[in-house]
């Protein structure tokens, strides 16, 4: 299953509980093949044929150009796809881990074996190895090599997937470098800190102990408001730390919980959040955050709040009484309406009428 099909499946699953406007619509951008295209929100320029690979299509998923896919090359020779999106969680290691999971489990590659170790490198215009890349050798034809790179661009990510039936991993690595260098990268603003070095995600030292008896509680408006308010605070803090010369990835690294699988990875910061976790959906930037509620009532033991984060909005759902496993969380999101939501970058919280 490819990235777009997984994302589409997630949209049907998670957005079935949301307002109609939350459903993502895919559209082809009308850009002449002879013209360069510039992404208005980041300034990234995509030329007609970087690395000699002709640009064939530009797709947008949803509104506001928050999720872009650009196709290059020829499926019978060498092809590449560039994904540009603003992730709910800004972490090169987490999304590289998700991209790698999709490659390793894609049937078209058989049982691909890594041809290289994950390699950190500096994006164009940068000095720190804040991006990650890796190449693989498929075990069956027609592909001779496949690989991927994940690069930070402010609060956005650039993901490049590339495969070839005629180039070996070393040759394809060189083609990827030429493609990345051939893009028009915007200059980093003086007020924006350079992303730190990216280190591949490692397995967690211990697995989370999910409670099989965990149940979603009745909707609580106060808790829902707090959930959306926390999303606003988190967004403000992210902007402040960037101006202060820090980034979200400067915190302790995420580890991968054994509950992870192809469709969704489970990540957490063991040293800081021993009973909280983030579900990263496929490899397309959407997340679900499960965390201990604030103790609003001293007579009541706090449960576990649930927030679905899309590329443009955070949705707060009723909390669970105990720590739920990821499958139970995703099922609940598909069957339950959110209590409140807030648009990314806004302080206006929307309350769902009941």
mmCIF file of N, CA, C and O in Angstrom, residues 59-157:
data_model
loop_
_atom_site.group_PDB
_atom_site.id
_atom_site.type_symbol
_atom_site.label_atom_id
_atom_site.label_comp_id
_atom_site.label_asym_id
_atom_site.label_seq_id
_atom_site.Cartn_x
_atom_site.Cartn_y
_atom_site.Cartn_z
ATOM 1 N N UNK A 59 0.344 17.387 -7.522
ATOM 2 C CA UNK A 59 -0.924 17.118 -6.850
ATOM 3 C C UNK A 59 -0.979 17.855 -5.521
ATOM 4 O O UNK A 59 0.036 18.032 -4.836
ATOM 5 N N UNK A 60 -2.173 18.268 -5.139
ATOM 6 C CA UNK A 60 -2.379 18.836 -3.804
ATOM 7 C C UNK A 60 -3.486 18.061 -3.114
ATOM 8 O O UNK A 60 -4.509 17.719 -3.730
ATOM 9 N N UNK A 61 -3.276 17.720 -1.866
ATOM 10 C CA UNK A 61 -4.271 16.992 -1.079
ATOM 11 C C UNK A 61 -4.840 17.949 -0.048
ATOM 12 O O UNK A 61 -4.124 18.416 0.847
ATOM 13 N N UNK A 62 -6.123 18.300 -0.179
ATOM 14 C CA UNK A 62 -6.732 19.249 0.745
ATOM 15 C C UNK A 62 -6.546 20.684 0.282
ATOM 16 O O UNK A 62 -6.094 20.961 -0.831
ATOM 17 N N UNK A 63 -6.897 21.620 1.169
ATOM 18 C CA UNK A 63 -6.867 23.031 0.851
ATOM 19 C C UNK A 63 -5.579 23.695 1.349
ATOM 20 O O UNK A 63 -4.919 23.203 2.261
ATOM 21 N N UNK A 64 -5.249 24.832 0.742
ATOM 22 C CA UNK A 64 -4.160 25.653 1.247
ATOM 23 C C UNK A 64 -2.763 25.167 0.919
ATOM 24 O O UNK A 64 -1.787 25.678 1.474
ATOM 25 N N UNK A 65 -2.632 24.198 0.013
ATOM 26 C CA UNK A 65 -1.317 23.664 -0.373
ATOM 27 C C UNK A 65 -0.488 23.234 0.833
ATOM 28 O O UNK A 65 0.711 23.457 0.913
ATOM 29 N N UNK A 66 -1.143 22.581 1.796
ATOM 30 C CA UNK A 66 -0.446 22.066 2.970
ATOM 31 C C UNK A 66 0.170 20.695 2.718
ATOM 32 O O UNK A 66 1.019 20.243 3.488
ATOM 33 N N UNK A 67 -0.250 20.036 1.646
ATOM 34 C CA UNK A 67 0.211 18.679 1.355
ATOM 35 C C UNK A 67 0.349 18.533 -0.149
ATOM 36 O O UNK A 67 -0.647 18.416 -0.863
ATOM 37 N N UNK A 68 1.582 18.568 -0.628
ATOM 38 C CA UNK A 68 1.867 18.582 -2.062
ATOM 39 C C UNK A 68 2.659 17.335 -2.453
ATOM 40 O O UNK A 68 3.532 16.879 -1.702
ATOM 41 N N UNK A 69 2.372 16.793 -3.630
ATOM 42 C CA UNK A 69 3.144 15.687 -4.186
ATOM 43 C C UNK A 69 3.509 16.029 -5.620
ATOM 44 O O UNK A 69 2.632 16.380 -6.423
ATOM 45 N N UNK A 70 4.793 15.940 -5.945
ATOM 46 C CA UNK A 70 5.270 16.238 -7.297
ATOM 47 C C UNK A 70 5.927 14.993 -7.875
ATOM 48 O O UNK A 70 6.827 14.415 -7.259
ATOM 49 N N UNK A 71 5.473 14.584 -9.060
ATOM 50 C CA UNK A 71 5.988 13.393 -9.708
ATOM 51 C C UNK A 71 7.044 13.766 -10.755
ATOM 52 O O UNK A 71 6.884 14.743 -11.480
ATOM 53 N N UNK A 72 8.106 12.937 -10.826
ATOM 54 C CA UNK A 72 9.173 13.141 -11.798
ATOM 55 C C UNK A 72 9.516 11.821 -12.470
ATOM 56 O O UNK A 72 9.356 10.747 -11.885
ATOM 57 N N UNK A 73 10.069 11.908 -13.694
ATOM 58 C CA UNK A 73 10.693 10.755 -14.323
ATOM 59 C C UNK A 73 9.746 9.816 -15.023
ATOM 60 O O UNK A 73 8.612 10.156 -15.360
ATOM 61 N N UNK A 74 10.236 8.586 -15.216
ATOM 62 C CA UNK A 74 9.545 7.562 -15.995
ATOM 63 C C UNK A 74 9.530 6.268 -15.184
ATOM 64 O O UNK A 74 10.575 5.784 -14.739
ATOM 65 N N UNK A 75 8.350 5.692 -15.016
ATOM 66 C CA UNK A 75 8.212 4.477 -14.218
ATOM 67 C C UNK A 75 9.026 3.326 -14.809
ATOM 68 O O UNK A 75 9.413 2.396 -14.090
ATOM 69 N N UNK A 76 9.306 3.368 -16.093
ATOM 70 C CA UNK A 76 10.074 2.310 -16.742
ATOM 71 C C UNK A 76 11.574 2.552 -16.697
ATOM 72 O O UNK A 76 12.344 1.741 -17.209
ATOM 73 N N UNK A 77 11.988 3.666 -16.103
ATOM 74 C CA UNK A 77 13.408 3.976 -15.973
ATOM 75 C C UNK A 77 13.716 4.375 -14.530
ATOM 76 O O UNK A 77 13.992 3.539 -13.688
ATOM 77 N N UNK A 78 13.668 5.668 -14.278
ATOM 78 C CA UNK A 78 13.875 6.195 -12.927
ATOM 79 C C UNK A 78 12.768 7.181 -12.610
ATOM 80 O O UNK A 78 12.476 8.069 -13.430
ATOM 81 N N UNK A 79 12.142 7.015 -11.471
ATOM 82 C CA UNK A 79 11.044 7.905 -11.086
ATOM 83 C C UNK A 79 11.254 8.387 -9.666
ATOM 84 O O UNK A 79 11.895 7.726 -8.843
ATOM 85 N N UNK A 80 10.717 9.561 -9.387
ATOM 86 C CA UNK A 80 10.828 10.140 -8.045
ATOM 87 C C UNK A 80 9.548 10.892 -7.715
ATOM 88 O O UNK A 80 8.835 11.366 -8.609
ATOM 89 N N UNK A 81 9.261 10.966 -6.428
ATOM 90 C CA UNK A 81 8.137 11.756 -5.943
ATOM 91 C C UNK A 81 8.632 12.641 -4.818
ATOM 92 O O UNK A 81 9.297 12.163 -3.883
ATOM 93 N N UNK A 82 8.335 13.919 -4.916
ATOM 94 C CA UNK A 82 8.662 14.878 -3.853
ATOM 95 C C UNK A 82 7.391 15.197 -3.089
ATOM 96 O O UNK A 82 6.376 15.577 -3.690
ATOM 97 N N UNK A 83 7.420 15.015 -1.784
ATOM 98 C CA UNK A 83 6.298 15.370 -0.924
ATOM 99 C C UNK A 83 6.691 16.592 -0.102
ATOM 100 O O UNK A 83 7.779 16.635 0.490
ATOM 101 N N UNK A 84 5.826 17.568 -0.073
ATOM 102 C CA UNK A 84 6.043 18.783 0.713
ATOM 103 C C UNK A 84 4.818 18.987 1.598
ATOM 104 O O UNK A 84 3.705 19.143 1.092
ATOM 105 N N UNK A 85 5.010 18.935 2.919
ATOM 106 C CA UNK A 85 3.866 19.086 3.818
ATOM 107 C C UNK A 85 4.305 19.684 5.154
ATOM 108 O O UNK A 85 5.479 19.649 5.510
ATOM 109 N N UNK A 86 3.337 20.238 5.854
ATOM 110 C CA UNK A 86 3.589 20.831 7.164
ATOM 111 C C UNK A 86 3.107 19.845 8.226
ATOM 112 O O UNK A 86 1.924 19.751 8.515
ATOM 113 N N UNK A 87 4.016 19.071 8.823
ATOM 114 C CA UNK A 87 3.600 17.988 9.716
ATOM 115 C C UNK A 87 3.044 18.497 11.041
ATOM 116 O O UNK A 87 3.404 19.582 11.511
ATOM 117 N N UNK A 88 2.179 17.704 11.619
ATOM 118 C CA UNK A 88 1.668 18.038 12.948
ATOM 119 C C UNK A 88 2.773 17.931 13.989
ATOM 120 O O UNK A 88 2.769 18.651 14.984
ATOM 121 N N UNK A 89 3.709 17.038 13.768
ATOM 122 C CA UNK A 89 4.873 16.867 14.642
ATOM 123 C C UNK A 89 6.114 17.111 13.801
ATOM 124 O O UNK A 89 6.384 16.367 12.847
ATOM 125 N N UNK A 90 6.887 18.151 14.148
ATOM 126 C CA UNK A 90 8.084 18.464 13.367
ATOM 127 C C UNK A 90 9.246 17.630 13.896
ATOM 128 O O UNK A 90 9.879 17.967 14.892
ATOM 129 N N UNK A 91 9.511 16.513 13.217
ATOM 130 C CA UNK A 91 10.596 15.622 13.610
ATOM 131 C C UNK A 91 11.084 14.858 12.402
ATOM 132 O O UNK A 91 10.389 13.959 11.911
ATOM 133 N N UNK A 92 12.254 15.200 11.918
ATOM 134 C CA UNK A 92 12.836 14.454 10.793
ATOM 135 C C UNK A 92 13.027 12.975 11.155
ATOM 136 O O UNK A 92 12.663 12.095 10.363
ATOM 137 N N UNK A 93 13.589 12.639 12.334
ATOM 138 C CA UNK A 93 13.773 11.215 12.659
ATOM 139 C C UNK A 93 12.480 10.400 12.654
ATOM 140 O O UNK A 93 12.458 9.272 12.157
ATOM 141 N N UNK A 94 11.396 10.954 13.232
ATOM 142 C CA UNK A 94 10.131 10.213 13.280
ATOM 143 C C UNK A 94 9.603 9.955 11.876
ATOM 144 O O UNK A 94 9.234 8.821 11.525
ATOM 145 N N UNK A 95 9.568 10.976 11.028
ATOM 146 C CA UNK A 95 8.987 10.788 9.703
ATOM 147 C C UNK A 95 9.912 10.002 8.785
ATOM 148 O O UNK A 95 9.441 9.284 7.900
ATOM 149 N N UNK A 96 11.219 10.080 8.999
ATOM 150 C CA UNK A 96 12.125 9.209 8.254
ATOM 151 C C UNK A 96 11.869 7.751 8.646
ATOM 152 O O UNK A 96 11.880 6.856 7.788
ATOM 153 N N UNK A 97 11.622 7.511 9.918
ATOM 154 C CA UNK A 97 11.317 6.158 10.387
ATOM 155 C C UNK A 97 10.042 5.639 9.738
ATOM 156 O O UNK A 97 9.949 4.468 9.367
ATOM 157 N N UNK A 98 9.058 6.532 9.572
ATOM 158 C CA UNK A 98 7.804 6.129 8.940
ATOM 159 C C UNK A 98 7.996 5.867 7.445
ATOM 160 O O UNK A 98 7.445 4.918 6.894
ATOM 161 N N UNK A 99 8.784 6.709 6.785
ATOM 162 C CA UNK A 99 9.065 6.503 5.365
ATOM 163 C C UNK A 99 9.781 5.168 5.160
ATOM 164 O O UNK A 99 9.445 4.386 4.266
ATOM 165 N N UNK A 100 10.762 4.906 6.004
ATOM 166 C CA UNK A 100 11.525 3.664 5.896
ATOM 167 C C UNK A 100 10.618 2.452 6.109
ATOM 168 O O UNK A 100 10.756 1.425 5.430
ATOM 169 N N UNK A 101 9.682 2.549 7.028
ATOM 170 C CA UNK A 101 8.743 1.453 7.268
ATOM 171 C C UNK A 101 7.935 1.141 6.022
ATOM 172 O O UNK A 101 7.722 -0.033 5.674
ATOM 173 N N UNK A 102 7.476 2.187 5.319
ATOM 174 C CA UNK A 102 6.693 1.971 4.109
ATOM 175 C C UNK A 102 7.528 1.285 3.028
ATOM 176 O O UNK A 102 7.049 0.395 2.324
ATOM 177 N N UNK A 103 8.789 1.685 2.898
ATOM 178 C CA UNK A 103 9.666 1.082 1.885
ATOM 179 C C UNK A 103 9.925 -0.391 2.189
ATOM 180 O O UNK A 103 9.809 -1.260 1.329
ATOM 181 N N UNK A 104 10.272 -0.676 3.431
ATOM 182 C CA UNK A 104 10.636 -2.034 3.811
ATOM 183 C C UNK A 104 9.466 -3.007 3.729
ATOM 184 O O UNK A 104 9.662 -4.219 3.592
ATOM 185 N N UNK A 105 8.242 -2.491 3.808
ATOM 186 C CA UNK A 105 7.073 -3.363 3.791
ATOM 187 C C UNK A 105 6.268 -3.270 2.497
ATOM 188 O O UNK A 105 5.182 -3.841 2.399
ATOM 189 N N UNK A 106 6.796 -2.573 1.494
ATOM 190 C CA UNK A 106 6.079 -2.463 0.230
ATOM 191 C C UNK A 106 6.321 -3.702 -0.618
ATOM 192 O O UNK A 106 7.462 -4.067 -0.901
ATOM 193 N N UNK A 107 5.246 -4.349 -1.055
ATOM 194 C CA UNK A 107 5.348 -5.597 -1.788
ATOM 195 C C UNK A 107 6.101 -5.493 -3.093
ATOM 196 O O UNK A 107 6.723 -6.461 -3.540
ATOM 197 N N UNK A 108 6.062 -4.337 -3.749
ATOM 198 C CA UNK A 108 6.727 -4.173 -5.038
ATOM 199 C C UNK A 108 8.236 -4.345 -4.939
ATOM 200 O O UNK A 108 8.900 -4.644 -5.942
ATOM 201 N N UNK A 109 8.792 -4.176 -3.733
ATOM 202 C CA UNK A 109 10.236 -4.304 -3.544
ATOM 203 C C UNK A 109 10.633 -5.677 -2.997
ATOM 204 O O UNK A 109 11.815 -5.930 -2.754
ATOM 205 N N UNK A 110 9.662 -6.550 -2.786
ATOM 206 C CA UNK A 110 9.967 -7.862 -2.207
ATOM 207 C C UNK A 110 10.434 -7.693 -0.774
ATOM 208 O O UNK A 110 9.737 -7.110 0.056
ATOM 209 N N UNK A 111 11.617 -8.192 -0.485
ATOM 210 C CA UNK A 111 12.235 -7.998 0.823
ATOM 211 C C UNK A 111 13.494 -7.142 0.640
ATOM 212 O O UNK A 111 14.607 -7.676 0.554
ATOM 213 N N UNK A 112 13.330 -5.823 0.547
ATOM 214 C CA UNK A 112 14.485 -4.968 0.272
ATOM 215 C C UNK A 112 15.486 -4.987 1.419
ATOM 216 O O UNK A 112 15.110 -5.037 2.594
ATOM 217 N N UNK A 113 16.760 -4.974 1.077
ATOM 218 C CA UNK A 113 17.816 -4.929 2.081
ATOM 219 C C UNK A 113 18.521 -3.586 2.007
ATOM 220 O O UNK A 113 18.764 -3.058 0.912
ATOM 221 N N UNK A 114 18.850 -2.995 3.148
ATOM 222 C CA UNK A 114 19.538 -1.700 3.137
ATOM 223 C C UNK A 114 20.896 -1.806 2.447
ATOM 224 O O UNK A 114 21.688 -2.698 2.738
ATOM 225 N N UNK A 115 21.143 -0.911 1.516
ATOM 226 C CA UNK A 115 22.439 -0.853 0.836
ATOM 227 C C UNK A 115 23.392 0.093 1.545
ATOM 228 O O UNK A 115 24.602 0.041 1.334
ATOM 229 N N UNK A 116 22.827 0.959 2.382
ATOM 230 C CA UNK A 116 23.628 1.921 3.144
ATOM 231 C C UNK A 116 23.026 2.054 4.529
ATOM 232 O O UNK A 116 21.885 1.651 4.772
ATOM 233 N N UNK A 117 23.790 2.632 5.430
ATOM 234 C CA UNK A 117 23.244 2.990 6.741
ATOM 235 C C UNK A 117 22.485 4.302 6.603
ATOM 236 O O UNK A 117 22.710 5.057 5.654
ATOM 237 N N UNK A 118 21.551 4.608 7.522
ATOM 238 C CA UNK A 118 20.919 5.927 7.484
ATOM 239 C C UNK A 118 21.999 7.001 7.595
ATOM 240 O O UNK A 118 22.868 6.936 8.462
ATOM 241 N N UNK A 119 21.953 7.970 6.710
ATOM 242 C CA UNK A 119 23.001 8.983 6.633
ATOM 243 C C UNK A 119 22.431 10.370 6.878
ATOM 244 O O UNK A 119 21.459 10.766 6.227
ATOM 245 N N UNK A 120 23.033 11.098 7.791
ATOM 246 C CA UNK A 120 22.650 12.486 8.012
ATOM 247 C C UNK A 120 23.396 13.386 7.043
ATOM 248 O O UNK A 120 24.559 13.149 6.733
ATOM 249 N N UNK A 121 22.723 14.412 6.568
ATOM 250 C CA UNK A 121 23.365 15.364 5.662
ATOM 251 C C UNK A 121 22.704 16.725 5.799
ATOM 252 O O UNK A 121 21.565 16.843 6.294
ATOM 253 N N UNK A 122 23.401 17.770 5.390
ATOM 254 C CA UNK A 122 22.894 19.135 5.498
ATOM 255 C C UNK A 122 22.057 19.473 4.267
ATOM 256 O O UNK A 122 22.497 19.254 3.135
ATOM 257 N N UNK A 123 20.864 20.006 4.453
ATOM 258 C CA UNK A 123 20.071 20.457 3.302
ATOM 259 C C UNK A 123 20.774 21.627 2.624
ATOM 260 O O UNK A 123 21.635 22.279 3.228
ATOM 261 N N UNK A 124 20.455 21.924 1.377
ATOM 262 C CA UNK A 124 21.054 23.080 0.709
ATOM 263 C C UNK A 124 20.891 24.360 1.537
ATOM 264 O O UNK A 124 19.800 24.649 2.028
ATOM 265 N N UNK A 125 21.984 25.061 1.724
ATOM 266 C CA UNK A 125 21.955 26.289 2.509
ATOM 267 C C UNK A 125 22.178 26.076 3.987
ATOM 268 O O UNK A 125 22.308 27.034 4.748
ATOM 269 N N UNK A 126 22.243 24.818 4.437
ATOM 270 C CA UNK A 126 22.440 24.516 5.848
ATOM 271 C C UNK A 126 23.832 24.007 6.126
ATOM 272 O O UNK A 126 24.620 23.725 5.215
ATOM 273 N N UNK A 127 24.151 23.885 7.409
ATOM 274 C CA UNK A 127 25.454 23.367 7.826
ATOM 275 C C UNK A 127 25.333 22.136 8.714
ATOM 276 O O UNK A 127 26.238 21.300 8.739
ATOM 277 N N UNK A 128 24.226 22.000 9.439
ATOM 278 C CA UNK A 128 24.026 20.854 10.323
ATOM 279 C C UNK A 128 23.424 19.686 9.548
ATOM 280 O O UNK A 128 22.601 19.881 8.644
ATOM 281 N N UNK A 129 23.801 18.434 9.873
ATOM 282 C CA UNK A 129 23.222 17.259 9.203
ATOM 283 C C UNK A 129 21.805 16.988 9.715
ATOM 284 O O UNK A 129 21.543 15.986 10.382
ATOM 285 N N UNK A 130 20.899 17.886 9.375
ATOM 286 C CA UNK A 130 19.539 17.826 9.903
ATOM 287 C C UNK A 130 18.601 16.989 9.053
ATOM 288 O O UNK A 130 17.424 16.824 9.404
ATOM 289 N N UNK A 131 19.084 16.457 7.934
ATOM 290 C CA UNK A 131 18.287 15.612 7.052
ATOM 291 C C UNK A 131 18.808 14.181 7.105
ATOM 292 O O UNK A 131 19.946 13.940 7.507
ATOM 293 N N UNK A 132 17.965 13.229 6.705
ATOM 294 C CA UNK A 132 18.343 11.816 6.693
ATOM 295 C C UNK A 132 18.013 11.199 5.346
ATOM 296 O O UNK A 132 17.015 11.566 4.704
ATOM 297 N N UNK A 133 18.841 10.227 4.917
ATOM 298 C CA UNK A 133 18.605 9.517 3.669
ATOM 299 C C UNK A 133 19.093 8.076 3.797
ATOM 300 O O UNK A 133 19.923 7.752 4.644
ATOM 301 N N UNK A 134 18.580 7.207 2.913
ATOM 302 C CA UNK A 134 19.033 5.820 2.899
ATOM 303 C C UNK A 134 18.597 5.160 1.598
ATOM 304 O O UNK A 134 17.562 5.522 1.021
ATOM 305 N N UNK A 135 19.383 4.145 1.164
ATOM 306 C CA UNK A 135 19.057 3.417 -0.055
ATOM 307 C C UNK A 135 18.953 1.921 0.222
ATOM 308 O O UNK A 135 19.555 1.405 1.154
ATOM 309 N N UNK A 136 18.180 1.241 -0.659
ATOM 310 C CA UNK A 136 17.861 -0.154 -0.455
ATOM 311 C C UNK A 136 17.956 -0.906 -1.771
ATOM 312 O O UNK A 136 17.765 -0.351 -2.860
ATOM 313 N N UNK A 137 18.225 -2.209 -1.657
ATOM 314 C CA UNK A 137 18.297 -3.100 -2.810
ATOM 315 C C UNK A 137 17.072 -4.009 -2.781
ATOM 316 O O UNK A 137 16.966 -4.911 -1.930
ATOM 317 N N UNK A 138 16.091 -3.807 -3.698
ATOM 318 C CA UNK A 138 14.927 -4.698 -3.754
ATOM 319 C C UNK A 138 15.344 -6.125 -4.066
ATOM 320 O O UNK A 138 16.368 -6.367 -4.706
ATOM 321 N N UNK A 139 14.514 -7.072 -3.635
ATOM 322 C CA UNK A 139 14.862 -8.491 -3.834
ATOM 323 C C UNK A 139 14.234 -9.090 -5.080
ATOM 324 O O UNK A 139 14.475 -10.253 -5.387
ATOM 325 N N UNK A 140 13.420 -8.293 -5.784
ATOM 326 C CA UNK A 140 12.806 -8.825 -6.998
ATOM 327 C C UNK A 140 12.687 -7.712 -8.039
ATOM 328 O O UNK A 140 12.676 -6.525 -7.693
ATOM 329 N N UNK A 141 12.616 -8.076 -9.311
ATOM 330 C CA UNK A 141 12.490 -7.076 -10.363
ATOM 331 C C UNK A 141 11.101 -6.422 -10.314
ATOM 332 O O UNK A 141 10.191 -6.960 -9.665
ATOM 333 N N UNK A 142 10.928 -5.270 -10.962
ATOM 334 C CA UNK A 142 11.881 -4.671 -11.897
ATOM 335 C C UNK A 142 12.873 -3.700 -11.261
ATOM 336 O O UNK A 142 13.806 -3.279 -11.909
ATOM 337 N N UNK A 143 12.680 -3.360 -9.987
ATOM 338 C CA UNK A 143 13.502 -2.307 -9.394
ATOM 339 C C UNK A 143 14.906 -2.792 -9.058
ATOM 340 O O UNK A 143 15.097 -3.859 -8.476
ATOM 341 N N UNK A 144 15.891 -1.955 -9.418
ATOM 342 C CA UNK A 144 17.282 -2.233 -9.084
ATOM 343 C C UNK A 144 17.691 -1.528 -7.797
ATOM 344 O O UNK A 144 18.614 -1.965 -7.106
ATOM 345 N N UNK A 145 17.003 -0.434 -7.469
ATOM 346 C CA UNK A 145 17.329 0.314 -6.260
ATOM 347 C C UNK A 145 16.166 1.234 -5.912
ATOM 348 O O UNK A 145 15.378 1.631 -6.782
ATOM 349 N N UNK A 146 16.055 1.541 -4.642
ATOM 350 C CA UNK A 146 15.074 2.511 -4.172
ATOM 351 C C UNK A 146 15.655 3.218 -2.959
ATOM 352 O O UNK A 146 16.542 2.684 -2.277
ATOM 353 N N UNK A 147 15.171 4.414 -2.692
ATOM 354 C CA UNK A 147 15.699 5.168 -1.557
ATOM 355 C C UNK A 147 14.810 6.334 -1.204
ATOM 356 O O UNK A 147 13.798 6.602 -1.878
ATOM 357 N N UNK A 148 15.184 7.029 -0.145
ATOM 358 C CA UNK A 148 14.384 8.153 0.325
ATOM 359 C C UNK A 148 15.236 9.111 1.125
ATOM 360 O O UNK A 148 16.274 8.738 1.687
ATOM 361 N N UNK A 149 14.780 10.352 1.178
ATOM 362 C CA UNK A 149 15.411 11.379 2.007
ATOM 363 C C UNK A 149 14.323 12.226 2.634
ATOM 364 O O UNK A 149 13.272 12.468 2.025
ATOM 365 N N UNK A 150 14.569 12.674 3.862
ATOM 366 C CA UNK A 150 13.655 13.568 4.578
ATOM 367 C C UNK A 150 14.455 14.790 5.004
ATOM 368 O O UNK A 150 15.464 14.661 5.697
ATOM 369 N N UNK A 151 13.985 15.979 4.578
ATOM 370 C CA UNK A 151 14.709 17.217 4.847
ATOM 371 C C UNK A 151 13.792 18.234 5.519
ATOM 372 O O UNK A 151 12.618 18.369 5.142
ATOM 373 N N UNK A 152 14.292 18.981 6.507
ATOM 374 C CA UNK A 152 13.491 20.028 7.130
ATOM 375 C C UNK A 152 13.523 21.307 6.300
ATOM 376 O O UNK A 152 14.529 21.630 5.666
ATOM 377 N N UNK A 153 12.404 22.028 6.297
ATOM 378 C CA UNK A 153 12.319 23.334 5.645
ATOM 379 C C UNK A 153 11.457 24.225 6.534
ATOM 380 O O UNK A 153 10.252 24.323 6.361
ATOM 381 N N UNK A 154 12.101 24.833 7.551
ATOM 382 C CA UNK A 154 11.333 25.591 8.536
ATOM 383 C C UNK A 154 10.422 24.659 9.306
ATOM 384 O O UNK A 154 10.872 23.660 9.870
ATOM 385 N N UNK A 155 9.123 24.946 9.306
ATOM 386 C CA UNK A 155 8.159 24.065 9.970
ATOM 387 C C UNK A 155 7.550 23.061 8.984
ATOM 388 O O UNK A 155 6.569 22.396 9.293
ATOM 389 N N UNK A 156 8.154 22.945 7.819
ATOM 390 C CA UNK A 156 7.706 22.013 6.790
ATOM 391 C C UNK A 156 8.730 20.895 6.617
ATOM 392 O O UNK A 156 9.864 20.997 7.062
ATOM 393 N N UNK A 157 8.306 19.832 5.941
ATOM 394 C CA UNK A 157 9.205 18.739 5.580
ATOM 395 C C UNK A 157 9.173 18.524 4.078
ATOM 396 O O UNK A 157 8.120 18.637 3.440
#
